[in-house]
Coordinates of C-alpha atoms and ligand atoms in Angstrom, one line a residue:
X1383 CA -48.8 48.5 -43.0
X1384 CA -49.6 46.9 -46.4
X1385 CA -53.1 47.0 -48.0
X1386 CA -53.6 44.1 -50.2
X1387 CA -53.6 44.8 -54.3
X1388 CA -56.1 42.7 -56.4
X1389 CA -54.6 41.1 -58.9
X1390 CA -52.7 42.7 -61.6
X1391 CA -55.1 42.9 -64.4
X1392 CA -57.1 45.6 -66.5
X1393 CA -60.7 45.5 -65.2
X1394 CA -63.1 47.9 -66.9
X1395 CA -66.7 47.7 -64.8
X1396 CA -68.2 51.2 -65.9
X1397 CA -67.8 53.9 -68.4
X1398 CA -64.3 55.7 -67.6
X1399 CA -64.7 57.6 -65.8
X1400 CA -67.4 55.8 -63.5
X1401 CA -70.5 57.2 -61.5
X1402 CA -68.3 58.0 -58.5
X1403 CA -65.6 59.7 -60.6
X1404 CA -68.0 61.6 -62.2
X1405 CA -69.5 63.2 -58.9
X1406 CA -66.2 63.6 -57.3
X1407 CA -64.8 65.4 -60.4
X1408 CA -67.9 67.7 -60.3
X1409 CA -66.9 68.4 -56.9
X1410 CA -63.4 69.2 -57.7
X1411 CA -64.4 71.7 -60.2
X1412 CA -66.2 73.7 -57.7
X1413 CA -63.3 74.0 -55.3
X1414 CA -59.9 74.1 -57.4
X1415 CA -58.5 76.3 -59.6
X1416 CA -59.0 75.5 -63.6
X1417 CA -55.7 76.3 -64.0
X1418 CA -55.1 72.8 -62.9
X1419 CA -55.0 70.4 -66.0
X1420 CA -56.6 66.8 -65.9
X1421 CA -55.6 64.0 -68.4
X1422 CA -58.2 61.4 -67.2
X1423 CA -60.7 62.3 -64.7
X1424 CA -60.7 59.2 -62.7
X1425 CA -60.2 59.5 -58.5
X1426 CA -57.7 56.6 -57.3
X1427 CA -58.5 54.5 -54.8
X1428 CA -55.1 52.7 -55.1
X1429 CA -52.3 52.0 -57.4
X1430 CA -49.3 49.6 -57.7
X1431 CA -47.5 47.3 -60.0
X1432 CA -48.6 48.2 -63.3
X1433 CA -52.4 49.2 -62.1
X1434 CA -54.7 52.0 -60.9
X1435 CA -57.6 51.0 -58.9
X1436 CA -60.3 53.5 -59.4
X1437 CA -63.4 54.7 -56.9
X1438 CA -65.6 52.7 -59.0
X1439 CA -63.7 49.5 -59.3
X1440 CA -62.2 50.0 -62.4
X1441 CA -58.4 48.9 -62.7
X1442 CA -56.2 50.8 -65.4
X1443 CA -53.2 49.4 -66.8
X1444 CA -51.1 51.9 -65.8
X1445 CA -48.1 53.1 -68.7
X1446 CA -47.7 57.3 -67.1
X1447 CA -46.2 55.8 -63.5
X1448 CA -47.5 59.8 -62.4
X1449 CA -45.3 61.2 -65.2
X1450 CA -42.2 58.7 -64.5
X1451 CA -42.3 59.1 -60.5
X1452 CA -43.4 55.6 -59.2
X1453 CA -41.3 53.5 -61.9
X1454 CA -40.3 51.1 -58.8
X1455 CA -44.5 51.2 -58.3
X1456 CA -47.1 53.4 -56.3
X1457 CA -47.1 51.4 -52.9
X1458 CA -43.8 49.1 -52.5
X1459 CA -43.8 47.6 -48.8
X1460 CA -40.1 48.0 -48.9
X1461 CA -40.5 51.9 -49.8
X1462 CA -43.6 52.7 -47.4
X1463 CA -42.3 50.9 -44.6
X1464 CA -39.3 53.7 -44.9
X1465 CA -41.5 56.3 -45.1
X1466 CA -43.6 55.0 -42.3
X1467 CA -40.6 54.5 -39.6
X1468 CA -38.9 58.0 -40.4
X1469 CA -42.4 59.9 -39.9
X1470 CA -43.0 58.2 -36.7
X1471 CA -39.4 59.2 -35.8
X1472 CA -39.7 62.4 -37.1
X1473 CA -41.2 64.2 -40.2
X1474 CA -39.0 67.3 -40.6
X1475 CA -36.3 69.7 -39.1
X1476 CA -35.1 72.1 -41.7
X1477 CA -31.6 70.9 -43.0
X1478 CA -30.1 74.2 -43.0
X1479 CA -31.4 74.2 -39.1
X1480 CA -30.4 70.4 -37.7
X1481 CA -28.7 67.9 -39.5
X1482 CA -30.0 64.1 -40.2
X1483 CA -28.1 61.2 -42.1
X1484 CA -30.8 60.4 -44.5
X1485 CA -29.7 63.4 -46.5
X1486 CA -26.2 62.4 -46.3
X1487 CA -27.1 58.9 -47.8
X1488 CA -28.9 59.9 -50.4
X1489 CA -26.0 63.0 -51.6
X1490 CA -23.4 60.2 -51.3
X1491 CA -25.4 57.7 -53.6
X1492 CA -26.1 59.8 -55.9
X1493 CA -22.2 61.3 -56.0
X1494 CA -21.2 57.3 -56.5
X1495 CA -24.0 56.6 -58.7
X1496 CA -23.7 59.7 -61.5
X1497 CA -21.2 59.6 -64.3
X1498 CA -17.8 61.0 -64.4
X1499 CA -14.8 60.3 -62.5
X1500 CA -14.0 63.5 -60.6
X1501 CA -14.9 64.5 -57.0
X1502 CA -18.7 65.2 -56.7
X1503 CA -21.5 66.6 -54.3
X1504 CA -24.4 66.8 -54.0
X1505 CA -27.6 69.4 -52.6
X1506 CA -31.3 67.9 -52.3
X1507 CA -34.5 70.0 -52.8
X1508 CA -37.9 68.9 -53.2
X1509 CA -39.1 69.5 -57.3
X1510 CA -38.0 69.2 -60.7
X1511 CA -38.1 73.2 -61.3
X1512 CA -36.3 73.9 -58.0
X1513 CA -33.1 71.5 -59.2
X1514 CA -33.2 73.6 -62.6
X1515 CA -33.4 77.0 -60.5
X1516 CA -30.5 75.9 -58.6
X1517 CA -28.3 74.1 -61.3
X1518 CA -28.0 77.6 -62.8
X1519 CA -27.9 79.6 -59.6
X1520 CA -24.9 77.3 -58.9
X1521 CA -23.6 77.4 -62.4
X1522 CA -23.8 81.3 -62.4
X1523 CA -21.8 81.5 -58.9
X1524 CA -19.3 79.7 -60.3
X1525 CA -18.9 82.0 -63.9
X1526 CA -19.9 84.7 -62.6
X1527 CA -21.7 84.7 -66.0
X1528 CA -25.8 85.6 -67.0
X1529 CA -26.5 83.5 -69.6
X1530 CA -27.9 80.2 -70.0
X1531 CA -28.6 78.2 -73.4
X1532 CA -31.4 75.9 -73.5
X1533 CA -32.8 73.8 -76.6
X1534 CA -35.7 73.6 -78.6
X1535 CA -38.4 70.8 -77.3
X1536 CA -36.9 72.2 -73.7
X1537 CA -39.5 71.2 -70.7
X1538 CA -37.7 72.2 -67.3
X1539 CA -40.7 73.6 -65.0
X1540 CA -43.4 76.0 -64.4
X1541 CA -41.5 78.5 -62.1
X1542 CA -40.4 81.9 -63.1
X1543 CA -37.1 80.9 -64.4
X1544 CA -38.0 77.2 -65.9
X1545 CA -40.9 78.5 -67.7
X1546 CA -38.8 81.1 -69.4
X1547 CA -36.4 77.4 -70.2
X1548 CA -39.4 75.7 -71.3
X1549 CA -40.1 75.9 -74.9
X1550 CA -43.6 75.2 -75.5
X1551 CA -45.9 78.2 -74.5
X1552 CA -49.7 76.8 -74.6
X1553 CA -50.2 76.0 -71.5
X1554 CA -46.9 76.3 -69.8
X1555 CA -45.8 80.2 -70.3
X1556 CA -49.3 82.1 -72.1
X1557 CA -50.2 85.0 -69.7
X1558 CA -47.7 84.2 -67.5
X1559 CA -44.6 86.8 -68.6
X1560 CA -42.7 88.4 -68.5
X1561 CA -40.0 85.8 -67.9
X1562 CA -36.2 85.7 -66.3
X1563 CA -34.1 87.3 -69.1
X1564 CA -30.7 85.7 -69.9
X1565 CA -32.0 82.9 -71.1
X1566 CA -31.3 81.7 -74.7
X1567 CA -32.7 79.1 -77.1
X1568 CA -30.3 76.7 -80.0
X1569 CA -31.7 74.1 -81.7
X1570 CA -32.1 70.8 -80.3
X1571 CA -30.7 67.7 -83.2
X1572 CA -34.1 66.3 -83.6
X1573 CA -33.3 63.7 -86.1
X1574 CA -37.4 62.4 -87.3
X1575 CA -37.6 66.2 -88.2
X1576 CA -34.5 66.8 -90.4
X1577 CA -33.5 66.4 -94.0
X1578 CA -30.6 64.3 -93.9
X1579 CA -29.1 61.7 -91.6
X1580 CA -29.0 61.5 -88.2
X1581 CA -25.3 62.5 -88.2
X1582 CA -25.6 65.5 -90.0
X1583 CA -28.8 66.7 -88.1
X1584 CA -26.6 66.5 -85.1
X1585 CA -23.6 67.9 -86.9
X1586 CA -26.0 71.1 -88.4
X1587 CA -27.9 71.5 -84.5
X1588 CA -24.3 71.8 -83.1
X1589 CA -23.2 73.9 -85.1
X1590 CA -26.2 76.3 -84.9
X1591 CA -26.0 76.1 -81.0
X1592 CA -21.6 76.8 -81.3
X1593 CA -22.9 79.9 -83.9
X1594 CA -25.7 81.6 -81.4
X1595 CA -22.7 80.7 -78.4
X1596 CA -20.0 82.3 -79.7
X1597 CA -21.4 85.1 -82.3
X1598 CA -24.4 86.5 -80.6
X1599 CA -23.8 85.7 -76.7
X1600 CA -20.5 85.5 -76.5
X1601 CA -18.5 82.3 -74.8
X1602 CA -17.9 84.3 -72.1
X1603 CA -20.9 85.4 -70.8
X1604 CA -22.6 82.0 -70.9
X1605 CA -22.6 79.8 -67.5
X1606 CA -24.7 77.2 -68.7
X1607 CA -26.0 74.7 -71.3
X1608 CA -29.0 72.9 -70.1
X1609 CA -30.0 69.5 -72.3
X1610 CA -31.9 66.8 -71.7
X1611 CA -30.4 63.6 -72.7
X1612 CA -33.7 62.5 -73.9
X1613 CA -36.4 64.9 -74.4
X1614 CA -39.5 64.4 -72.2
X1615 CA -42.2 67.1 -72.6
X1616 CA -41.2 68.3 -75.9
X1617 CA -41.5 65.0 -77.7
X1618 CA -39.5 61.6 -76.2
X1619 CA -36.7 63.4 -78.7
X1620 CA -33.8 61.2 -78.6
X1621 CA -31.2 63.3 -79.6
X1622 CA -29.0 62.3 -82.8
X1623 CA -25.8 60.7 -81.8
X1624 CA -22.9 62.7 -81.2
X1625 CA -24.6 65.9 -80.5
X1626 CA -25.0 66.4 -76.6
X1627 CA -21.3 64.6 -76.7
X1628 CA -20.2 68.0 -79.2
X1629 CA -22.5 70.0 -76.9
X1630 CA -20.8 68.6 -73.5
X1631 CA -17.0 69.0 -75.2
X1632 CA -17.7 72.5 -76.9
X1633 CA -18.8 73.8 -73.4
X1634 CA -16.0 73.0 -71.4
X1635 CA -13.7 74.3 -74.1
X1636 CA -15.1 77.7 -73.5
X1637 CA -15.4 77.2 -69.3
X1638 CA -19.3 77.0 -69.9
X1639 CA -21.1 74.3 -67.0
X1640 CA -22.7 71.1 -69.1
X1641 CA -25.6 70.2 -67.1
X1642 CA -27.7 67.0 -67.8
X1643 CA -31.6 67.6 -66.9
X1644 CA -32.8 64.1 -65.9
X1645 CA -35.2 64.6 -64.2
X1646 CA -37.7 62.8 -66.3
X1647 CA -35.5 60.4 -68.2
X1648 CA -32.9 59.4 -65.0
X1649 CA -33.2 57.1 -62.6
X1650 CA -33.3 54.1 -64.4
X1651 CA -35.9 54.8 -66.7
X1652 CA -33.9 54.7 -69.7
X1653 CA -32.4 51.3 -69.4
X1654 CA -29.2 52.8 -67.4
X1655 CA -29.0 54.5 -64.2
X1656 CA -28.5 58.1 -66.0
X1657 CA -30.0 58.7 -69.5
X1658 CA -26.3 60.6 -69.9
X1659 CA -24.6 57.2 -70.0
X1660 CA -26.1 56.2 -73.3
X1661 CA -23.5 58.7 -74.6
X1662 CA -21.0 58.3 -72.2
X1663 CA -22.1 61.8 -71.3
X1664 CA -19.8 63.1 -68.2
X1665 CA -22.4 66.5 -67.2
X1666 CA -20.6 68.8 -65.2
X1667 CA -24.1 69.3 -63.1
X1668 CA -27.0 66.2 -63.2
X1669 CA -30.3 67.3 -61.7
X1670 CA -32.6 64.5 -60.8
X1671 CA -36.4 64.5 -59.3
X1672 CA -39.1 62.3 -60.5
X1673 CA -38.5 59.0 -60.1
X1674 CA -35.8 59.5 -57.3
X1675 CA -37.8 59.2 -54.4
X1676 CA -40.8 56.4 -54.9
X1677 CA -43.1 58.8 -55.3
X1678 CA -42.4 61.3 -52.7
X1679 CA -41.5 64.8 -53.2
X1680 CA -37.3 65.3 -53.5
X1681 CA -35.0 67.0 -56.1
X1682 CA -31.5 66.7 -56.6
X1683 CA -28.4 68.6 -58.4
X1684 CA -25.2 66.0 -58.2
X1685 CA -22.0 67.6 -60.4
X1686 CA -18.4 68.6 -60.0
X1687 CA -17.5 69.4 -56.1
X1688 CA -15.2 72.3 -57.4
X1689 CA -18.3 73.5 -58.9
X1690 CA -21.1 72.9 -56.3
X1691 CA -19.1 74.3 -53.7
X1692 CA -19.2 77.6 -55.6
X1693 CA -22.3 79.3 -54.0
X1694 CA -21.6 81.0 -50.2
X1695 CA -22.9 79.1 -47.1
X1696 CA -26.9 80.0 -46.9
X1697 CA -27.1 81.3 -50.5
X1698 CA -28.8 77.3 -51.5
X1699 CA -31.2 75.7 -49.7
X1700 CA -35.0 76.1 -48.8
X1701 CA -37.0 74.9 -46.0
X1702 CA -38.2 71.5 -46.9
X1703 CA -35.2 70.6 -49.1
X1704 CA -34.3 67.0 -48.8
X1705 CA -37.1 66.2 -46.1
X1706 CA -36.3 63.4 -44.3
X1707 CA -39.3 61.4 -44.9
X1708 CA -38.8 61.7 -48.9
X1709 CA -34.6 60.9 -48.2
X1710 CA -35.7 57.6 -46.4
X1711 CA -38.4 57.0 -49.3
X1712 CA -35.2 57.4 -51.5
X1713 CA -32.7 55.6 -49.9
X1714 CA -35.4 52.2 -50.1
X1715 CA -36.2 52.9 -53.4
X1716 CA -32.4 53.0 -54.7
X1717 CA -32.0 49.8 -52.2
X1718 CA -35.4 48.7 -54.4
X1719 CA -34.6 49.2 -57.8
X1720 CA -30.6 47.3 -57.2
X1721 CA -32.3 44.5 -55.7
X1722 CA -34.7 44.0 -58.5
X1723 CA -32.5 44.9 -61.4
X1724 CA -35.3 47.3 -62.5
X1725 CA -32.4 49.0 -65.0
X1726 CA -32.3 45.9 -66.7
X1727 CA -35.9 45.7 -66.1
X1728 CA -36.6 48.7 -68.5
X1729 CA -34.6 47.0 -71.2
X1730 CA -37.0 44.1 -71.3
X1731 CA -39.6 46.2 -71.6
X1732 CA -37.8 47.9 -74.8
X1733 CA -37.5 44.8 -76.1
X1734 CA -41.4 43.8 -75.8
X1735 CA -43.0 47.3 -76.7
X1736 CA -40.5 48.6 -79.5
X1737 CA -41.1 46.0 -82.0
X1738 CA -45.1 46.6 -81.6
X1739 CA -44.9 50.3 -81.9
X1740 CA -42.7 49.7 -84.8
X1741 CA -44.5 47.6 -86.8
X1742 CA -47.4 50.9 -86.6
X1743 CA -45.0 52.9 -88.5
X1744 CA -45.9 53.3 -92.6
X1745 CA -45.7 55.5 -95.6
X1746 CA -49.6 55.7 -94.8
X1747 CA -49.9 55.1 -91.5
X1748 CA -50.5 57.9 -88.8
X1749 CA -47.4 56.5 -87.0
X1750 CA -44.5 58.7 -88.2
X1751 CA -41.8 57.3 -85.9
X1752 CA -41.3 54.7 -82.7
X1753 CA -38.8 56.1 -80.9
X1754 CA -37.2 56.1 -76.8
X1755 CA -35.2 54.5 -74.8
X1756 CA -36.1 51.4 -72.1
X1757 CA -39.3 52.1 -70.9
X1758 CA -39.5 55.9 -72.5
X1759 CA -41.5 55.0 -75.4
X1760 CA -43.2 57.0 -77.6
X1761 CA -44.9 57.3 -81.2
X1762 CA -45.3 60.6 -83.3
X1763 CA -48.9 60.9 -85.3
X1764 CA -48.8 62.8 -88.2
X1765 CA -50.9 63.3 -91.2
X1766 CA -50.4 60.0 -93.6
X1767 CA -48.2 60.0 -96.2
X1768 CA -46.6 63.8 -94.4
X1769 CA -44.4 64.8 -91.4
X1770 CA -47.5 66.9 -90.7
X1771 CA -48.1 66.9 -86.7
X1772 CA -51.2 65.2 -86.3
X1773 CA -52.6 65.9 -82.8
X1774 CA -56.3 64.7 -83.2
X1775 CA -55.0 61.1 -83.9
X1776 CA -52.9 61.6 -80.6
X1777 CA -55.8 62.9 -78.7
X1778 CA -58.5 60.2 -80.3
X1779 CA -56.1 57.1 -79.8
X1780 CA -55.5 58.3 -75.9
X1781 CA -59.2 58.9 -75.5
X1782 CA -59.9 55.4 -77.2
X1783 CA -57.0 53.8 -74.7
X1784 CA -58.9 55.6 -71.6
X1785 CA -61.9 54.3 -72.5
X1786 CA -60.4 50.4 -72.5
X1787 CA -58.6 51.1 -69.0
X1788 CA -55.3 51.9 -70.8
X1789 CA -53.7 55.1 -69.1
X1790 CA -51.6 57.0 -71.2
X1791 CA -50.3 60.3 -71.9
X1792 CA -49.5 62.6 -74.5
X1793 CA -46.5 64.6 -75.1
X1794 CA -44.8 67.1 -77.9
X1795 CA -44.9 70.4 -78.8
X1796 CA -47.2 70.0 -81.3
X1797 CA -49.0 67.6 -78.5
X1798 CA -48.8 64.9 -81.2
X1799 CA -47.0 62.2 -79.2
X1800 CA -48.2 59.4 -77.2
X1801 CA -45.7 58.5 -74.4
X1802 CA -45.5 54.9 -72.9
X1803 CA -43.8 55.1 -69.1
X1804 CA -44.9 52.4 -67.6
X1805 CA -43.5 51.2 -64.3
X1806 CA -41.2 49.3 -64.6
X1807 CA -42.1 46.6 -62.3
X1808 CA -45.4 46.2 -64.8
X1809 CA -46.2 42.3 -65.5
X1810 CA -45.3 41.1 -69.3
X1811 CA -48.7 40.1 -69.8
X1812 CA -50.3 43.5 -68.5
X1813 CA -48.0 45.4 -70.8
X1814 CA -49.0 42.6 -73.7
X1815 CA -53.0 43.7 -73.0
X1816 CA -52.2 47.5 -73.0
X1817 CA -50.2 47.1 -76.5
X1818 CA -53.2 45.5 -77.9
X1819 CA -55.2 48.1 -76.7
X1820 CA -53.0 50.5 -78.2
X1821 CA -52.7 48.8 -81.8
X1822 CA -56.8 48.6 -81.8
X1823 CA -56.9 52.4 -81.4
X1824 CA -54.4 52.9 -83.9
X1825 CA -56.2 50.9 -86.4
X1826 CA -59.4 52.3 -85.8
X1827 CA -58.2 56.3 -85.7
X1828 CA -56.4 55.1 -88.9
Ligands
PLP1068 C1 -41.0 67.2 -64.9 C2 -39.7 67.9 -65.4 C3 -39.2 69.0 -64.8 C4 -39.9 69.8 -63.7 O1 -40.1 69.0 -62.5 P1 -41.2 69.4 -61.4 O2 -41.0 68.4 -60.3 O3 -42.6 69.2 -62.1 O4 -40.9 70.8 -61.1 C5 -38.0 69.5 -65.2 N1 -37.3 68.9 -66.2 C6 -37.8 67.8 -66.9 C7 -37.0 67.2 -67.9 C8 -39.0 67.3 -66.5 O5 -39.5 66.2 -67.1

């Protein structure tokens, strides 16, 4: 069944958000928890391509994709169609109870698809913090060591575990201790933020992470070092050069498990398949969600065989890991993005947006730094003529964007970082009229 999209273009017929919005939002607040967080309150009617069809008729350019889920699009034919034969064949068994090829399919892709030529498998689950949970479960089974490094900027989830990763406490961990223990922090190489050159500011971040390894944890009781090849959450932080590469070779010196969390900056998004690849990163265990599945809920760890064979039979698993419906939604959408060359795809849309957020940069401005990859693009406000986060210019240039049917979102630990992740089947000439957008709220926060 398709439902017919009007016609890709930014539409704003009421305040955002509308009348309709307004009472259904009212609504909501009665019946769900605060604890829920809400970036714009506008109820969807539909989305696809690059737009979001409201309840009042508004149409958003759309540049969040659902936090980089639906970068092939909210309502591909080729993608729901999957979805739509596999539920009427069936919706669910329980992999751990009977077996079903979709989840074969999907393991062996992803084993072919990830860097590194060695043997690899693969185990599917259904959210980004249950991959995390289980790259170290695995990684631990196969030390027999506790500890697990993480960085700085770290976002990996809002479970027990993945919150005690995650960096940033407001409002990911605050109230909501006391955490796993065993987990350890190192600096990330954050190069905007460091006196000196990108080469050293990787050089002095790994050797602070090889310092807190082998001096206060000790080599040997560490299982895992989780990075993200470009960080999400915590800032669109593309790491200095060389660092994850001195990260990835100083932990298999020492028998430590490299794993690559790209779950927000995989799939394509980056302008390659894996974000790792930019580096010729080879992570001993890649955990992937997001974006994997066209929008439907399905995690992934992909890594060394040798090492994901290392838990017992029955100690991974869960009862709706790698549903079927999700696995078919996945298969269609890797089938999706080949076809359409959406990898290359997000380097066009690198090469349209990056200039324009470039030329906002200045000694004066309240652009600090363009940075990203592909079609993970972000800039950093800060206080002009400082490095001083500036989170009010963040916050009044997405408010400004709303308001002009331009969704965005905002990112950083210091929540000072607007984050462009469009999907990346978005028309040039939408993505044109949400730049403008964005360059008139600049000027006028300025
Ligand atoms: C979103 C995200 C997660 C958590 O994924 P959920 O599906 O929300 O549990 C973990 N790591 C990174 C890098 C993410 O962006």
């Amino acid at each position: 069944m398709t439902v017919e999209m009007p016609a890709q273009r930014r539409l704003v017929q009421t305040e955002i958000p509308g009348p309709k919005s307004q009472a259904l939002h009212a609504e909501r607040q009665q019946h769900i928890t605060d604890g829920f967080g809400i970036t714009l309150p506008v109820f969807v009617e539909q989305a696809g391509g690059g737009i979001i069809v409201d309840v009042d008729g508004n149409q958003l350019i759309d540049l969040a994709s659902g936090i980089a889920v639906t970068s092939i699009g909210a309502s591909v034919p080729e993608v729901t169609d999957a979805i739509a034969e596999q539920a009427a064949k069936f919706t669910h068994t329980c992999f751990m109870v009977t077996e079903y090829e979709g989840f074969v399919e999907v393991c062996k892709r992803l084993n072919e698809m990830a860097p590194g030529d060695f043997a690899k498998k693969s185990a599917l689950f259904t959210t980004g913090a249950e991959a995390i949970e289980n790259a170290v479960k695995i990684a631990r089974s196969y030390t027999g060591r506790p500890a697990v490094v993480v960085l700085d900027h770290a976002y990996h989830g809002r479970t027990n575990m993945t919150m005690a990763m995650t960096a940033k406490n407001v409002p990911y961990k605050h109230g909501f201790g006391p955490f796993a223990p065993e987990i350890y922090r190192a600096p990330t190489a954050y190069p905007y933020r460091y006196d000196g050159t990108p080469e050293q500011c990787a050089e002095a971040a790994l050797a602070k992470l090889k310092e807190i390894v082998l001096t206060q944890l000790g080599a040997d009781n560490v299982a895992a070092i989780i990075a993200e090849p470009l960080q999400g959450e915590g800032g669109f932080i593309v790491p200095a050069p060389g660092f994850l590469k001195g990260v990835q070779d100083f932990a298999r010196e020492h028998g430590i498990v490299f794993v690559a969390d790209e779950i927000q900056a995989g799939f394509g998004r980056t302008g390659k398949m894996f974000c790792s690849e930019w580096e010729d990163l080879e992570p001993d265990l890649i955990t992937t969600a997001k974006a994997l599945a066209g929008g439907m809920p399905l995690s992934a760890v992909t890594g060394r065989a040798e090492i994901m064979d290392a838990a017992a039979p029955g100690g991974l698993g869960g009862t709706y890991a790698g549903n079927p419906v999700a696995c078919a939604a996945a298969i269609a959408s890797m089938d999706y993005i080949e076809a359409n060359d959406l990898i290359g795809r997000a380097g066009k849309i690198e090469a349209q947006v990056m200039p324009r957020l470039e030329a906002l940069v200045g000694a004066d401005s309240i652009v600090g730094e363009a940075r990203g990859r592909g079609a993970m693009l972000a800039i950093e406000f800060v206080k002009p003529g400082t490095k001083e986060p500036n989170p009010e210019a963040a916050k009044a240039v997405s408010v400004a964007c709303h308001a002009e049917g331009v969704l965005t979102l905002t990112c950083g630990t210091h929540g000072n970082v607007m984050r462009l992740l469009p999907p990346l089947v978005i028309e040039d000439e939408l993505l044109d009229d949400a730049l403008t957008v964005i360059e008139r709220a600049v000027r006028d926060a300025s």
